[in-house]
Coordinates of C-alpha atoms in Angstrom, one line a residue:
M27 CA 0.0 0.0 0.0
K28 CA 1.1 3.6 -0.7
T29 CA -0.2 6.8 0.5
G30 CA -1.4 9.6 -1.8
A31 CA 1.6 11.7 -0.7
A32 CA 4.0 8.8 -1.7
L33 CA 2.2 8.4 -5.0
L34 CA 2.6 12.2 -5.6
I35 CA 6.4 12.0 -5.0
D36 CA 6.6 8.9 -7.3
S37 CA 4.7 10.7 -10.0
L38 CA 6.8 13.8 -9.9
K39 CA 9.9 11.7 -10.2
E40 CA 8.4 10.0 -13.3
E41 CA 8.0 13.4 -14.8
G42 CA 11.7 14.1 -14.4
V43 CA 11.3 16.6 -11.6
K44 CA 14.5 17.3 -9.7
V45 CA 13.8 20.5 -7.8
I46 CA 10.7 21.8 -6.0
F47 CA 10.3 25.3 -4.5
G48 CA 8.0 25.4 -1.5
Y49 CA 6.9 26.3 1.9
P50 CA 5.3 23.8 4.4
G51 CA 2.1 24.0 6.3
G52 CA -0.4 21.7 8.0
S53 CA -2.3 20.5 4.9
V54 CA 0.8 19.4 3.1
L55 CA 2.6 17.8 6.0
P56 CA 2.1 14.3 4.5
V57 CA 4.0 15.5 1.4
Y58 CA 6.8 17.0 3.4
D59 CA 7.0 13.8 5.4
E60 CA 7.6 11.9 2.2
L61 CA 10.1 14.5 1.0
Y62 CA 12.2 14.0 4.1
D63 CA 13.4 10.6 2.8
S64 CA 13.1 11.5 -0.9
D65 CA 16.0 12.4 -3.3
L66 CA 13.8 15.2 -4.7
R67 CA 15.5 18.5 -3.9
H68 CA 13.2 20.9 -2.0
I69 CA 14.2 24.5 -1.7
L70 CA 12.6 26.2 1.3
V71 CA 11.8 29.8 0.3
R72 CA 10.6 32.5 2.7
H73 CA 7.3 33.3 1.1
E74 CA 5.0 31.2 -1.1
Q75 CA 4.9 33.9 -3.8
A76 CA 8.7 33.5 -4.1
A77 CA 8.1 29.7 -4.5
V78 CA 6.1 30.1 -7.7
H79 CA 8.3 32.9 -9.1
A80 CA 11.3 30.6 -8.5
A81 CA 9.6 27.7 -10.3
D82 CA 8.8 30.2 -13.1
G83 CA 12.4 31.3 -13.3
Y84 CA 13.5 27.7 -13.3
A85 CA 11.2 26.9 -16.2
R86 CA 12.2 30.0 -18.3
A87 CA 15.9 29.3 -17.8
S88 CA 15.7 25.5 -18.5
G89 CA 12.7 25.1 -20.8
K90 CA 11.4 22.4 -18.4
V91 CA 8.3 22.5 -16.2
G92 CA 8.9 24.3 -12.9
V93 CA 7.2 23.0 -9.7
C94 CA 6.1 24.7 -6.5
L95 CA 4.4 23.5 -3.4
S96 CA 2.4 25.3 -0.8
T97 CA -0.2 24.6 1.9
S98 CA -3.9 25.4 1.8
G99 CA -5.7 28.7 2.4
P100 CA -3.2 31.6 2.7
G101 CA -0.3 29.6 1.4
A102 CA -2.3 28.7 -1.8
C103 CA -3.6 32.3 -2.1
N104 CA 0.0 33.6 -1.9
L105 CA 0.7 31.7 -5.2
V106 CA -1.9 33.6 -7.2
S107 CA 0.2 36.5 -8.4
G108 CA 2.9 34.1 -9.5
I109 CA 0.5 31.8 -11.2
A110 CA -1.0 34.8 -13.1
T111 CA 2.5 36.0 -14.0
A112 CA 3.3 32.6 -15.5
N113 CA -0.1 32.5 -17.3
M114 CA 0.4 35.9 -18.9
D115 CA 3.9 34.9 -20.2
S116 CA 3.0 31.3 -21.1
V117 CA 5.4 29.7 -18.7
P118 CA 5.0 26.0 -17.8
V119 CA 4.6 25.7 -14.1
V120 CA 2.8 23.0 -12.0
A121 CA 1.6 24.4 -8.7
L122 CA 0.8 21.9 -5.9
T123 CA -1.4 23.1 -3.1
G124 CA -2.6 21.4 0.1
Q125 CA -6.3 21.5 0.9
V126 CA -8.5 20.7 3.9
P127 CA -9.9 17.2 4.0
T128 CA -12.6 16.4 1.4
G129 CA -15.3 16.1 4.1
M130 CA -14.7 19.7 5.1
L131 CA -14.7 21.2 1.7
G132 CA -17.1 24.1 1.5
N133 CA -17.4 24.4 5.3
D134 CA -15.1 27.4 5.7
A135 CA -12.7 25.1 7.6
F136 CA -9.5 26.5 9.1
Q137 CA -7.2 27.6 6.2
E138 CA -9.6 26.6 3.5
S139 CA -9.8 28.5 0.3
D140 CA -11.4 27.5 -3.0
I141 CA -8.0 27.7 -4.8
T142 CA -9.2 26.0 -7.9
G143 CA -12.1 28.5 -8.3
I144 CA -9.7 31.4 -7.5
T145 CA -7.1 30.4 -10.0
M146 CA -9.5 29.3 -12.8
P147 CA -9.0 32.5 -14.8
V148 CA -5.2 32.5 -14.5
T149 CA -4.4 28.8 -15.1
K150 CA -4.3 26.8 -18.2
H151 CA -6.1 24.1 -16.3
N152 CA -6.5 23.0 -12.7
Y153 CA -7.5 19.9 -10.7
L154 CA -9.1 19.1 -7.3
V155 CA -8.1 15.5 -6.5
K156 CA -10.6 13.6 -4.5
D157 CA -9.2 10.1 -4.6
A158 CA -5.5 9.1 -4.2
K159 CA -5.9 6.6 -7.0
E160 CA -6.2 9.5 -9.5
I161 CA -2.9 11.2 -8.4
K162 CA -0.6 9.6 -11.0
R163 CA -3.0 10.3 -13.9
V164 CA -3.6 13.9 -12.8
V165 CA 0.1 14.6 -12.4
S166 CA 0.9 13.2 -15.8
S167 CA -1.9 15.2 -17.4
A168 CA -0.9 18.4 -15.6
F169 CA 2.7 18.2 -16.9
H170 CA 1.5 17.4 -20.4
I171 CA -0.9 20.4 -20.4
A172 CA 1.6 22.8 -18.9
G173 CA 4.4 21.9 -21.2
T174 CA 2.7 21.5 -24.6
G175 CA 0.9 23.8 -27.0
R176 CA 0.8 27.3 -25.6
K177 CA 2.6 26.6 -22.3
G178 CA 1.1 27.7 -19.0
P179 CA 0.5 27.0 -15.4
V180 CA -1.5 24.1 -14.1
L181 CA -2.6 23.8 -10.4
I182 CA -3.3 20.5 -8.5
D183 CA -5.2 20.9 -5.3
L184 CA -4.7 18.0 -2.9
P185 CA -6.9 17.5 0.2
K186 CA -5.1 16.2 3.3
D187 CA -7.1 13.0 3.5
V188 CA -6.3 12.2 -0.1
L189 CA -2.6 12.6 0.7
T190 CA -2.9 10.2 3.7
Q191 CA -5.2 7.8 1.9
A192 CA -3.6 4.3 1.5
V193 CA -3.9 2.8 -2.0
D194 CA -3.0 -0.6 -3.4
P195 CA -0.6 0.2 -6.3
K196 CA -2.7 -2.1 -8.5
D197 CA -5.7 0.2 -8.1
V198 CA -3.8 3.3 -9.2
L199 CA -5.1 4.7 -12.4
S200 CA -2.6 4.8 -15.2
K201 CA -1.6 7.8 -17.3
D202 CA -4.0 8.8 -20.0
A203 CA -2.5 8.3 -23.4
E204 CA -4.6 11.1 -24.7
L205 CA -6.6 14.0 -23.2
R206 CA -9.9 14.4 -24.9
G207 CA -10.5 17.9 -26.1
Y208 CA -6.8 18.9 -25.8
K209 CA -5.1 18.7 -29.1
P210 CA -2.9 21.7 -29.8
T211 CA -2.3 22.4 -33.5
L212 CA 1.4 22.3 -34.1
K213 CA 1.8 22.1 -37.9
G214 CA 0.7 25.2 -39.9
H215 CA -1.7 24.8 -42.8
S216 CA 0.3 24.4 -46.0
R217 CA -2.2 26.5 -48.0
Q218 CA -1.8 29.4 -45.5
I219 CA 2.0 29.1 -45.6
K220 CA 1.9 29.3 -49.4
K221 CA -0.2 32.4 -49.1
A222 CA 2.3 33.9 -46.7
L223 CA 5.1 33.1 -49.1
D224 CA 3.4 34.9 -51.9
M225 CA 2.8 37.9 -49.7
I226 CA 6.4 38.0 -48.7
Y227 CA 7.6 38.0 -52.3
E228 CA 5.2 40.9 -53.1
A229 CA 6.4 43.0 -50.2
K230 CA 8.8 46.0 -50.6
K231 CA 9.2 46.7 -46.9
P232 CA 8.7 43.5 -44.9
L233 CA 9.4 43.3 -41.2
V234 CA 9.4 40.5 -38.7
Y235 CA 7.8 41.1 -35.2
A236 CA 9.0 38.3 -33.0
G237 CA 7.6 37.5 -29.6
G238 CA 8.1 35.2 -26.7
G239 CA 6.5 32.3 -28.7
V240 CA 9.8 32.1 -30.6
I241 CA 11.7 31.5 -27.4
S242 CA 9.1 29.1 -26.0
S243 CA 9.0 26.9 -29.1
G244 CA 12.8 26.9 -29.5
A245 CA 12.5 28.6 -32.9
S246 CA 15.4 31.0 -32.7
E247 CA 17.6 29.2 -35.3
E248 CA 14.6 29.0 -37.6
L249 CA 13.8 32.7 -37.1
K250 CA 17.4 33.6 -38.0
E251 CA 17.3 31.3 -41.1
F252 CA 14.0 32.8 -42.2
A253 CA 15.2 36.4 -41.7
E254 CA 18.5 35.8 -43.6
L255 CA 16.8 33.8 -46.4
F256 CA 14.5 36.7 -47.2
C257 CA 16.8 39.5 -45.9
I258 CA 14.0 40.8 -43.6
P259 CA 14.7 43.1 -40.6
V260 CA 13.6 41.7 -37.2
T261 CA 12.2 43.5 -34.2
T262 CA 11.3 41.7 -31.0
T263 CA 9.0 42.2 -28.1
L264 CA 10.3 42.4 -24.5
M265 CA 9.7 38.6 -24.2
G266 CA 11.4 37.9 -27.5
L267 CA 14.7 39.4 -26.6
G268 CA 17.5 36.9 -27.4
A269 CA 15.5 35.3 -30.2
I270 CA 18.0 36.8 -32.6
P271 CA 21.6 37.8 -31.5
C272 CA 21.9 41.5 -30.5
D273 CA 24.7 42.1 -33.0
H274 CA 22.9 40.4 -35.9
P275 CA 22.8 43.0 -38.8
L276 CA 19.0 42.4 -39.2
N277 CA 18.2 42.8 -35.5
L278 CA 16.4 46.1 -34.7
G279 CA 16.0 45.4 -31.0
M280 CA 12.8 45.9 -29.1
L281 CA 9.8 47.8 -30.4
G282 CA 6.9 49.4 -28.5
M283 CA 6.6 51.9 -25.6
H284 CA 10.3 51.8 -24.7
G285 CA 11.5 50.3 -28.0
T286 CA 14.2 51.6 -30.2
E287 CA 13.3 54.5 -32.4
Y288 CA 14.4 52.6 -35.5
A289 CA 12.2 49.6 -34.6
N290 CA 9.2 51.8 -34.1
Y291 CA 9.9 53.7 -37.4
A292 CA 10.2 50.4 -39.2
V293 CA 6.9 49.1 -37.9
T294 CA 5.2 52.4 -38.9
E295 CA 6.6 52.3 -42.4
C296 CA 6.6 48.6 -43.3
D297 CA 4.2 47.2 -45.9
L298 CA 4.2 43.7 -44.5
L299 CA 4.3 42.7 -40.8
I300 CA 5.1 39.1 -40.0
A301 CA 4.1 38.5 -36.4
V302 CA 5.7 35.3 -35.0
G303 CA 4.6 34.1 -31.5
A304 CA 3.5 37.6 -30.5
R305 CA 0.1 38.9 -29.4
F306 CA -0.1 42.6 -30.3
D307 CA 0.1 43.7 -26.7
D308 CA -0.9 47.3 -26.0
R309 CA 2.7 48.1 -24.7
V310 CA 3.9 47.1 -28.2
T311 CA 1.2 48.6 -30.4
G312 CA 0.6 51.9 -28.7
N313 CA -2.6 53.3 -30.3
I314 CA -3.5 50.2 -32.3
K315 CA -5.2 52.4 -35.0
Y316 CA -1.7 53.7 -36.0
F317 CA 0.2 50.4 -35.6
A318 CA 1.7 49.3 -38.9
P319 CA -0.9 51.4 -40.7
N320 CA 0.3 50.6 -44.2
A321 CA 1.0 46.9 -43.7
K322 CA -0.6 43.6 -44.5
I323 CA -0.2 41.2 -41.6
I324 CA 0.8 37.6 -41.4
H325 CA 0.2 36.3 -37.8
M326 CA 1.7 32.9 -36.7
D327 CA 0.7 31.7 -33.3
I328 CA 0.2 28.3 -31.6
D329 CA -2.9 29.6 -29.8
P330 CA -5.8 30.2 -32.2
A331 CA -7.4 32.5 -29.6
E332 CA -4.7 35.0 -30.2
I333 CA -5.4 35.2 -33.9
G334 CA -7.6 38.2 -34.6
K335 CA -7.9 39.1 -30.9
N336 CA -6.3 42.5 -31.2
V337 CA -5.5 42.7 -34.9
C338 CA -7.2 41.0 -37.8
P339 CA -4.5 39.4 -40.0
D340 CA -4.5 39.0 -43.7
V341 CA -3.0 35.5 -43.4
P342 CA -3.5 33.7 -40.1
I343 CA -1.3 30.6 -39.4
V344 CA -2.0 28.5 -36.4
G345 CA 0.9 26.4 -35.4
D346 CA 4.2 26.0 -33.5
A347 CA 6.6 28.8 -34.6
K348 CA 9.5 26.4 -35.0
L349 CA 7.5 24.1 -37.4
V350 CA 5.9 26.9 -39.3
L351 CA 9.1 28.9 -39.9
S352 CA 10.9 25.7 -40.9
E353 CA 8.2 24.9 -43.4
L354 CA 8.3 28.4 -44.8
C355 CA 12.0 28.1 -45.3
K356 CA 11.6 24.7 -47.0
M357 CA 8.9 26.0 -49.4
A358 CA 10.8 29.2 -50.3
E359 CA 12.7 29.9 -53.4
K360 CA 16.1 31.5 -52.9
K361 CA 15.7 34.9 -54.4
G362 CA 18.4 36.8 -52.5
C363 CA 17.8 40.1 -50.8
F364 CA 14.8 41.4 -52.8
C365 CA 14.1 44.4 -50.5
E366 CA 17.6 45.9 -50.3
P367 CA 16.5 49.6 -50.4
W368 CA 14.3 48.9 -47.4
V369 CA 17.1 47.3 -45.5
K370 CA 19.3 50.3 -46.2
Q371 CA 16.6 52.6 -45.0
V372 CA 16.3 50.7 -41.7
K373 CA 20.1 50.7 -41.3
T374 CA 20.1 54.5 -41.8
W375 CA 17.5 54.9 -39.1
R376 CA 19.5 52.7 -36.8
E377 CA 22.7 54.7 -37.4
N378 CA 20.9 58.1 -36.9
H379 CA 18.9 57.2 -33.8
P380 CA 21.0 55.1 -31.5
L381 CA 19.9 54.5 -27.9
A382 CA 21.2 57.4 -25.9
I383 CA 23.5 57.3 -22.8
A384 CA 24.7 60.4 -21.0
D385 CA 28.4 61.1 -20.6
D386 CA 28.5 63.7 -17.9
G387 CA 30.5 61.9 -15.2
K388 CA 27.3 61.0 -13.2
L389 CA 26.3 57.5 -12.3
H390 CA 23.7 56.5 -14.9
P391 CA 21.9 53.1 -14.8
Q392 CA 22.5 52.6 -18.6
Y393 CA 26.2 52.7 -18.0
V394 CA 26.0 50.1 -15.3
I395 CA 24.1 47.7 -17.6
R396 CA 26.4 48.3 -20.6
K397 CA 29.4 47.7 -18.4
L398 CA 27.9 44.5 -17.0
S399 CA 27.2 43.3 -20.6
E400 CA 30.8 44.1 -21.5
I401 CA 32.2 42.2 -18.5
L402 CA 30.0 39.1 -19.2
D403 CA 30.7 39.4 -22.9
S404 CA 26.9 39.5 -23.3
G405 CA 26.7 36.1 -21.6
G406 CA 25.1 34.8 -18.5
I407 CA 21.4 34.9 -17.6
I408 CA 19.9 38.3 -16.8
V409 CA 16.7 38.4 -14.7
S410 CA 15.0 41.7 -14.1
E411 CA 12.5 43.1 -11.7
V412 CA 9.8 45.3 -13.1
G413 CA 9.9 49.0 -13.8
Q414 CA 12.7 51.3 -15.0
N415 CA 15.4 48.7 -14.2
Q416 CA 13.6 46.3 -16.5
M417 CA 13.5 48.7 -19.4
W418 CA 17.1 49.8 -19.0
A419 CA 18.2 46.2 -18.9
A420 CA 16.1 45.3 -22.0
Q421 CA 17.4 48.3 -23.9
H422 CA 21.1 48.2 -23.0
Y423 CA 22.2 44.6 -22.3
G424 CA 23.3 42.7 -25.4
F425 CA 21.4 39.4 -25.5
R426 CA 22.8 36.8 -27.8
R427 CA 20.7 33.7 -27.3
P428 CA 17.2 32.6 -26.1
R429 CA 16.5 31.9 -22.4
Q430 CA 19.1 34.4 -21.5
W431 CA 16.6 37.1 -20.5
I432 CA 14.0 36.5 -17.9
S433 CA 11.4 39.1 -17.0
S434 CA 7.7 39.5 -16.2
G435 CA 6.3 40.9 -19.4
G436 CA 2.5 40.5 -19.5
L437 CA 1.6 41.0 -15.8
G438 CA 4.6 43.2 -14.9
T439 CA 4.9 41.7 -11.4
M440 CA 7.1 43.7 -9.1
G441 CA 8.9 41.2 -6.8
F442 CA 9.2 38.6 -9.5
G443 CA 12.8 39.0 -10.5
F444 CA 14.7 38.2 -7.3
P445 CA 13.0 34.8 -6.6
A446 CA 12.9 34.0 -10.4
A447 CA 16.7 34.5 -10.5
I448 CA 17.0 32.1 -7.6
G449 CA 15.1 29.6 -9.7
A450 CA 17.3 30.2 -12.7
C451 CA 20.4 29.5 -10.6
F452 CA 19.1 26.0 -9.7
A453 CA 18.1 25.4 -13.4
K454 CA 21.5 26.5 -14.7
P455 CA 24.1 26.0 -12.0
G456 CA 27.0 26.6 -14.3
E457 CA 25.8 30.0 -15.5
T458 CA 26.4 33.4 -14.1
V459 CA 23.0 34.7 -13.1
V460 CA 22.4 38.4 -12.4
V461 CA 19.2 40.0 -11.1
I462 CA 18.8 43.6 -12.0
A463 CA 16.4 45.3 -9.6
G464 CA 15.1 48.7 -8.5
D465 CA 15.2 49.5 -4.8
G466 CA 11.4 49.4 -4.7
S467 CA 11.0 46.0 -6.4
F468 CA 13.9 44.4 -4.6
Q469 CA 12.1 45.2 -1.3
M470 CA 9.0 43.3 -2.5
N471 CA 10.7 39.9 -1.9
I472 CA 13.8 41.0 0.0
Q473 CA 13.2 38.2 2.6
E474 CA 14.5 35.8 -0.1
L475 CA 18.0 36.9 0.9
G476 CA 17.4 34.1 3.5
T477 CA 17.0 31.5 0.8
V478 CA 20.1 32.8 -1.1
A479 CA 22.1 32.6 2.1
Q480 CA 20.8 29.2 3.3
Y481 CA 21.6 27.5 -0.1
E482 CA 24.6 29.7 -0.9
V483 CA 23.0 30.5 -4.2
P484 CA 25.7 32.3 -6.3
L485 CA 23.4 35.0 -7.5
K486 CA 24.7 38.5 -8.3
M487 CA 22.2 41.1 -7.2
V488 CA 22.5 44.5 -8.9
I489 CA 20.2 47.2 -7.4
L490 CA 19.7 50.4 -9.4
D491 CA 18.9 52.5 -6.4
N492 CA 17.2 55.9 -7.0
M493 CA 15.1 55.9 -3.8
Y494 CA 12.0 56.1 -5.9
L495 CA 9.4 53.8 -7.4
G496 CA 11.1 54.9 -10.6
M497 CA 8.7 54.2 -13.4
V498 CA 5.7 55.5 -11.5
R499 CA 7.7 58.6 -10.7
Q500 CA 8.6 59.0 -14.3
W501 CA 5.0 59.0 -15.3
Q502 CA 4.2 61.5 -12.5
E503 CA 7.0 63.8 -13.8
L504 CA 5.8 63.6 -17.4
F505 CA 2.1 63.5 -17.0
Y506 CA 1.2 64.7 -13.5
D507 CA 3.3 67.9 -13.3
R508 CA 6.0 66.3 -11.1
R509 CA 3.6 65.7 -8.3
Y510 CA 5.5 62.7 -6.8
S511 CA 2.6 61.3 -4.8
Y512 CA 3.9 58.4 -2.6
T513 CA 6.7 57.3 -4.9
E514 CA 9.7 58.5 -2.9
L515 CA 11.4 55.8 -0.8
P516 CA 13.8 56.4 2.1
P517 CA 17.4 55.2 1.7
V518 CA 18.0 51.6 2.7
D519 CA 21.2 50.0 3.8
F520 CA 20.9 47.1 1.4
V521 CA 24.6 46.1 2.0
G522 CA 23.9 46.0 5.7
I523 CA 20.8 43.9 5.3
A524 CA 22.8 41.5 3.0
K525 CA 25.5 41.4 5.7
A526 CA 22.9 40.4 8.3
Y527 CA 22.2 37.3 6.2
G528 CA 25.9 36.6 5.8
I529 CA 26.0 37.8 2.2
K530 CA 28.7 40.1 0.9
G531 CA 27.9 43.4 -0.8
M532 CA 29.2 46.8 -1.8
L533 CA 27.7 50.3 -2.1
V534 CA 28.7 52.1 -5.3
D535 CA 28.1 55.8 -5.8
S536 CA 30.6 56.9 -8.5
V537 CA 31.3 56.0 -12.1
K538 CA 34.9 55.0 -11.5
E539 CA 33.7 52.3 -9.0
V540 CA 31.3 50.6 -11.4
E541 CA 33.6 48.3 -13.3
P542 CA 35.7 47.2 -10.3
A543 CA 32.6 46.5 -8.3
L544 CA 30.9 44.5 -11.1
R545 CA 34.1 42.5 -11.7
K546 CA 34.4 41.7 -8.0
A547 CA 30.9 40.5 -7.8
V548 CA 31.1 38.4 -10.9
D549 CA 34.4 36.8 -9.9
Y550 CA 33.2 36.1 -6.4
E551 CA 32.1 32.4 -6.0
G552 CA 29.1 33.0 -3.8
P553 CA 26.2 35.5 -3.7
Y554 CA 27.0 39.2 -4.0
L555 CA 24.9 42.3 -3.7
L556 CA 25.8 45.7 -5.4
D557 CA 23.8 48.8 -4.4
F558 CA 24.3 51.4 -7.2
R559 CA 23.2 54.9 -6.1
I560 CA 22.1 56.1 -9.5
E561 CA 20.9 59.5 -10.7
R562 CA 17.6 59.9 -8.9
E563 CA 15.5 61.3 -11.7
E564 CA 16.9 59.4 -14.6
N565 CA 14.2 58.4 -17.1
V566 CA 13.7 55.6 -19.6
F567 CA 13.7 57.0 -23.1
P568 CA 12.5 56.9 -25.8
M569 CA 9.0 56.6 -24.5
V570 CA 5.6 56.4 -26.3
P571 CA 2.9 58.0 -24.2
A572 CA -0.1 55.9 -23.5
G573 CA -2.6 56.3 -26.4
A574 CA -0.1 57.6 -28.9
A575 CA 1.1 56.0 -32.1
I576 CA 4.5 54.2 -31.6
S577 CA 6.2 56.7 -33.9
E578 CA 5.3 59.5 -31.6
M579 CA 8.1 59.0 -29.1
I580 CA 9.4 61.5 -26.5
G581 CA 13.0 61.6 -25.4
K582 CA 14.2 60.7 -28.8
H583 CA 17.9 60.8 -29.7
C584 CA 19.1 61.9 -33.1
K585 CA 22.8 61.6 -33.9
N586 CA 22.0 63.7 -37.0
A587 CA 19.5 66.5 -36.8
G588 CA 16.0 66.0 -38.2
E589 CA 13.4 63.3 -38.4
P590 CA 14.0 60.1 -40.3

């Protein structure tokens, strides 16, 4: 006989799980009792929200399914922001929650919450298990759903009596070979692909708009091959950074609200927009009425619900980005660079409107990030918090490969980056992992310094400290007449706090200290915290005001005078 908890551990092992991020409580004690003798590695975080963010970061860095575990009621509810974050960015996470015994469900028992009901809108699927015999089948299905098609989080709620229920192994229900009603379309329709090809050949100013779906499907090589085959410039979303190397001649960097000027000009002027694994998010499109106003649109996405949701495409292709791009390349005729004047035009924009960085002897965050990129030779894994730090990192770090950039894009969850970076460290123990944070966002999950210290996680923590909730302050400066309502933060001795946990750190407040400090942190074998006291009212530019067209940027930089 085996208990439900033992069956759960066996099932997780069968799915290849090596690490679980969690926090114990009464309802999941049977699971923790089994973990005590198990070779599964459990990482004790300091808050359940950090557990799900760490599982998320583990999944994004590794491409595998991340797993987190919490108790019922408040523990389960503390997972919600992290589950919603994973859902918005299509990250495969399996969240395991304890629950009150089945006989007490619906009685408002101590630490009971309807977590399956609460998470229904923010999960790809969820389960309430009422019989231990179902655990193996449920776990198998959950991993399959989380990690296939458009990836996403799945929750499994486990009542305590189910976890203690003794089951004869011969009564355990086996894995389902097939889930009825769940059949993601992976291969694009050949007729639609042919239409897309014809449209590409007819275009004079084609542009690729690549999103996180390219990273998720492992389609970076196919994207590069496709772009080079047709000689088409590529712009990426925040989630698509790394899909094409930063120094590739066809790469225009990020588009949208804080995108490069040349990417936004290219979108505005193109006559064919090829969207790959992207969802026309409002931070990308600005005022959608003026987004790619002269372009026909090809939209490739694995999720049919995304096709036509925000923009009606001329050619929709439902399928996995890797397979669709590969098929496009196979069917194409080699015609060379048929849109050379357009490529030259885009190159001119790029040369005339580079991302700006001040050179006035003051400590600017862009300089810190560029220096970090230089020291790491654009390598390592960079995880960001949310806000100005996120946008500076996205703009100024040179990403060369997929899964090198981890950030909360869709939900914009402050407090995500630090625990997600911890997860990335466990996923890729041989990599240098750096979290770039603001002082506000770092304080959202600062308690995870305890996790870093306990497991000696060799994470490098870079805090861009301006003593403001920076992005909100920027909006108050630009759109609320500098009325900084509740966005100023008092100075914090982050180095002292790190020291209290036994973690080394350094405060940096001058330009000359930046490079030595970064090198010291990177070369140090264990965790290291750097507190950079940057210019307090530095802004992220260029910026597209809310409701404007993406060509209407403020804070633009022109090497040569005049508009493009």
